[in-house]
């Protein structure tokens, strides 16, 4: 990697941090106002919060265009609406997948909500933003934990149901990586997956969301993300190491 790429990547990272902090401030402020148990107040706050998040992604797209432009080739049906409830599923190879999906669907469908591991709430700045934007945090219990405390069985499902209940009041897009983890050759071999480029699907999160929201979700978007050159790390992404992405 050239010195220029490293400099551009460092500047881009700084811009992303500043943009994130800038939008996190109003997001957190309105999230606390949203705690006031008045229906109209909560609806207005939800509208403002989603628009702040949409603006956050829009500015990120501008930063990308300036410091590490790339081509995103999108194919397939693109007749979307911000007034529908969507379930978006995709393959998962890199943390960059999330950034690509946010850019592709920004201002086309309702703001994407991701299922996140409980530990991610402690990520500086972003964890608070995710909490304020009602991202559903999921806590998984290991087999050993369930053996020690059988009462924990079903708790993860209960938490997911509660997290999704709030999405019934307005259009939302729920994003789910059905593989449950990032694809690697080692994981693929360990699972003996029957799919050439995918791990075995874990339908739990998707099933929980559909169960909690019932008839509200009426659109399913099945996305395939493909990196022609190599699956990028976040640093490679922001330093210009990614020239093209294909999204189908």
Coordinates of C-alpha atoms in Angstrom, one line a residue:
X1 CA 0.0 0.0 0.0
X2 CA 1.4 3.4 -1.0
X3 CA 2.0 6.3 1.4
X4 CA -0.6 8.3 -0.4
X5 CA -3.2 5.6 0.2
X6 CA -2.3 5.5 3.9
X7 CA -2.7 9.2 4.2
X8 CA -6.0 9.2 2.3
X9 CA -7.2 6.4 4.5
X10 CA -6.3 8.2 7.7
X11 CA -8.0 11.4 6.6
X12 CA -11.1 9.4 5.5
X13 CA -11.2 7.6 8.9
X14 CA -11.0 10.9 10.7
X15 CA -13.8 12.3 8.6
X16 CA -16.0 9.3 9.4
X17 CA -15.3 9.7 13.1
X18 CA -16.2 13.4 13.0
X19 CA -19.4 12.7 11.0
X20 CA -20.4 9.9 13.4
X21 CA -19.9 12.0 16.5
X22 CA -21.7 15.0 14.9
X23 CA -24.8 12.9 14.2
X24 CA -24.7 10.9 17.4
X25 CA -25.2 14.0 19.5
X26 CA -28.7 14.8 18.1
X27 CA -29.5 11.1 17.9
X28 CA -28.8 10.7 21.6
X29 CA -30.6 13.9 22.5
X30 CA -33.8 12.9 20.8
X31 CA -33.6 9.4 22.0
X32 CA -33.9 10.6 25.6
X33 CA -36.8 12.9 24.6
X34 CA -38.4 9.8 23.0
X35 CA -38.5 8.2 26.5
X36 CA -41.4 10.6 27.4
X37 CA -44.5 8.4 27.3
X38 CA -46.5 10.6 24.9
X39 CA -47.5 8.9 21.6
X40 CA -47.1 12.0 19.3
X41 CA -43.8 13.0 21.0
X42 CA -42.4 9.5 20.4
X43 CA -43.5 9.4 16.8
X44 CA -41.9 12.8 16.0
X45 CA -38.7 11.7 17.7
X46 CA -38.6 8.5 15.8
X47 CA -39.0 10.4 12.5
X48 CA -36.2 12.8 13.5
X49 CA -33.9 10.0 14.6
X50 CA -34.3 8.0 11.4
X51 CA -33.7 11.2 9.3
X52 CA -30.5 11.9 11.3
X53 CA -29.3 8.4 10.6
X54 CA -30.1 8.7 6.9
X55 CA -28.2 12.0 6.8
X56 CA -25.3 10.3 8.6
X57 CA -25.1 7.7 5.8
X58 CA -25.5 10.3 3.1
X59 CA -22.5 12.2 4.4
X60 CA -20.5 8.9 4.7
X61 CA -21.2 8.4 1.0
X62 CA -19.8 11.9 0.2
X63 CA -16.7 11.1 2.2
X64 CA -16.3 7.8 0.3
X65 CA -16.7 9.6 -3.1
X66 CA -14.0 12.1 -2.2
X67 CA -11.3 9.9 -0.6
X68 CA -11.9 6.3 -1.8
X69 CA -14.3 6.3 -4.8
X70 CA -15.4 2.9 -6.1
X71 CA -18.0 1.4 -8.4
X72 CA -21.0 -0.4 -7.1
X73 CA -22.8 -2.4 -9.8
X74 CA -26.4 -3.0 -8.7
X75 CA -28.5 -5.5 -10.6
X76 CA -31.9 -7.0 -10.0
X77 CA -35.3 -5.5 -9.1
X78 CA -35.0 -2.0 -7.6
X79 CA -38.7 -1.0 -7.3
X80 CA -38.5 0.0 -3.6
X81 CA -40.6 2.2 -1.3
X82 CA -39.9 3.9 2.0
X83 CA -43.5 3.1 3.0
X84 CA -43.1 -0.7 3.2
X85 CA -41.8 -3.1 5.8
X86 CA -38.8 -5.1 4.5
X87 CA -36.8 -8.1 5.5
X88 CA -33.4 -7.8 3.9
X89 CA -31.1 -10.9 3.9
X90 CA -27.6 -11.1 2.5
X91 CA -24.4 -13.2 2.5
X92 CA -21.7 -11.9 4.9
X93 CA -18.0 -11.7 4.2
X94 CA -16.7 -8.5 5.8
X95 CA -17.7 -5.7 8.1
X96 CA -17.6 -3.6 4.9
X97 CA -20.8 -5.5 3.8
X98 CA -22.8 -3.3 6.2
X99 CA -21.5 -0.1 4.7
X100 CA -22.2 -1.3 1.2
X101 CA -25.8 -2.2 2.1
X102 CA -26.4 1.1 3.8
X103 CA -25.2 3.0 0.8
X104 CA -27.2 0.9 -1.7
X105 CA -30.5 1.1 0.2
X106 CA -30.2 4.6 1.6
X107 CA -33.3 6.7 0.9
X108 CA -34.8 3.8 -1.1
X109 CA -36.3 1.7 1.7
X110 CA -36.8 2.5 5.5
X111 CA -33.5 2.9 7.4
X112 CA -31.9 -0.5 7.9
X113 CA -32.0 -2.0 11.4
X114 CA -29.4 -4.7 12.0
X115 CA -29.5 -7.5 14.6
X116 CA -26.4 -6.9 16.7
X117 CA -24.6 -9.0 19.3
X118 CA -25.2 -7.7 22.9
X119 CA -21.5 -6.9 23.3
X120 CA -21.5 -4.4 20.5
X121 CA -23.5 -1.9 22.6
X122 CA -20.2 -1.1 24.3
X123 CA -18.5 0.0 21.0
X124 CA -17.5 3.7 21.6
X125 CA -20.0 6.2 20.1
X126 CA -21.5 3.7 17.6
X127 CA -22.9 1.5 20.4
X128 CA -24.9 4.4 21.8
X129 CA -26.1 5.4 18.4
X130 CA -27.3 1.9 17.7
X131 CA -29.1 1.8 21.0
X132 CA -30.8 5.2 20.3
X133 CA -31.9 4.0 16.9
X134 CA -33.6 0.9 18.3
X135 CA -31.3 -1.6 16.7
X136 CA -32.2 -5.0 18.2
X137 CA -29.4 -6.4 20.4
X138 CA -29.4 -10.2 20.6
X139 CA -27.8 -12.2 23.4
X140 CA -26.9 -15.7 22.6
X141 CA -26.4 -18.3 25.4
X142 CA -23.9 -21.1 24.9
X143 CA -24.8 -24.8 25.5
X144 CA -22.7 -24.7 28.7
X145 CA -24.6 -21.6 30.0
X146 CA -27.9 -23.3 29.4
X147 CA -26.8 -26.4 31.2
X148 CA -25.8 -24.4 34.2
X149 CA -29.0 -22.3 34.1
X150 CA -31.9 -23.9 32.2
X151 CA -34.0 -20.8 32.9
X152 CA -32.0 -19.0 30.2
X153 CA -33.5 -21.2 27.5
X154 CA -35.8 -19.1 25.3
X155 CA -34.5 -15.8 26.8
X156 CA -32.8 -14.8 23.5
X157 CA -36.1 -15.3 21.7
X158 CA -38.0 -13.2 24.2
X159 CA -35.4 -10.4 23.9
X160 CA -35.7 -10.4 20.1
X161 CA -39.5 -10.4 20.3
X162 CA -39.5 -7.3 22.5
X163 CA -36.9 -5.5 20.3
X164 CA -39.1 -6.1 17.2
X165 CA -42.4 -5.1 18.8
X166 CA -41.5 -1.4 18.5
X167 CA -41.1 -1.8 14.7
X168 CA -44.9 -2.4 14.2
X169 CA -45.8 1.3 14.4
X170 CA -43.9 2.5 11.4
X171 CA -42.2 1.1 8.2
X172 CA -38.8 -0.4 8.9
X173 CA -36.2 -2.6 7.2
X174 CA -34.8 -5.4 9.2
X175 CA -31.4 -6.6 8.0
X176 CA -30.3 -10.2 8.7
X177 CA -27.1 -12.0 7.8
X178 CA -28.6 -15.5 7.8
X179 CA -25.2 -17.2 8.0
X180 CA -24.9 -15.7 11.5
X181 CA -21.2 -15.0 11.0
X182 CA -18.7 -13.8 8.4
X183 CA -17.8 -16.4 5.8
X184 CA -14.2 -17.8 5.8
X185 CA -12.8 -20.9 4.2
X186 CA -12.0 -22.4 7.6
X187 CA -15.6 -22.0 8.8
X188 CA -16.9 -23.4 5.5
X189 CA -14.7 -26.5 5.8
X190 CA -15.5 -27.0 9.5
X191 CA -19.3 -26.9 8.8
X192 CA -18.9 -29.0 5.6
X193 CA -21.4 -26.6 4.1
X194 CA -23.2 -27.9 1.0
X195 CA -23.0 -24.4 -0.5
X196 CA -19.9 -23.3 -2.4
X197 CA -19.7 -19.7 -1.2
X198 CA -22.0 -19.7 1.8
X199 CA -22.1 -21.1 5.3
X200 CA -25.1 -23.1 6.5
X201 CA -27.9 -20.6 7.3
X202 CA -29.0 -19.9 10.8
X203 CA -32.7 -18.9 10.5
X204 CA -33.2 -18.0 14.1
X205 CA -32.9 -14.2 13.9
X206 CA -35.0 -14.0 10.8
X207 CA -37.7 -16.4 12.2
X208 CA -37.8 -14.4 15.5
X209 CA -38.3 -11.1 13.6
X210 CA -41.0 -12.6 11.4
X211 CA -42.7 -14.1 14.4
X212 CA -42.7 -10.8 16.3
X213 CA -43.9 -8.6 13.5
X214 CA -46.3 -11.1 11.8
X215 CA -48.1 -9.6 8.9
X216 CA -46.3 -6.3 8.9
X217 CA -43.3 -7.5 6.9
X218 CA -44.5 -7.9 3.4
X219 CA -41.3 -7.6 1.3
X220 CA -38.3 -9.8 1.2
X221 CA -35.1 -8.6 -0.4
X222 CA -32.4 -11.3 -1.0
X223 CA -29.0 -9.7 -1.6
X224 CA -25.8 -11.2 -2.9
X225 CA -22.6 -9.1 -2.3
X226 CA -19.6 -10.0 -4.4
X227 CA -16.1 -8.5 -4.3
X228 CA -14.4 -9.2 -7.7
X229 CA -10.8 -8.6 -6.4
X230 CA -10.7 -9.6 -2.8
X231 CA -12.8 -9.4 0.3
X232 CA -11.7 -6.2 1.9
X233 CA -10.9 -5.2 5.4
X234 CA -12.3 -1.9 6.7
X235 CA -8.8 -0.3 6.3
X236 CA -8.5 -1.5 2.7
X237 CA -12.0 -0.1 2.1
X238 CA -11.2 3.4 3.4
X239 CA -7.7 3.6 1.9
X240 CA -8.9 3.0 -1.7
X241 CA -8.1 -0.7 -1.9
X242 CA -11.6 -1.5 -3.2
X243 CA -12.4 -0.6 -6.8
X244 CA -15.6 -2.4 -7.4
X245 CA -18.5 -4.2 -5.6
X246 CA -21.3 -6.1 -7.2
X247 CA -24.7 -6.2 -5.5
X248 CA -27.5 -8.4 -6.9

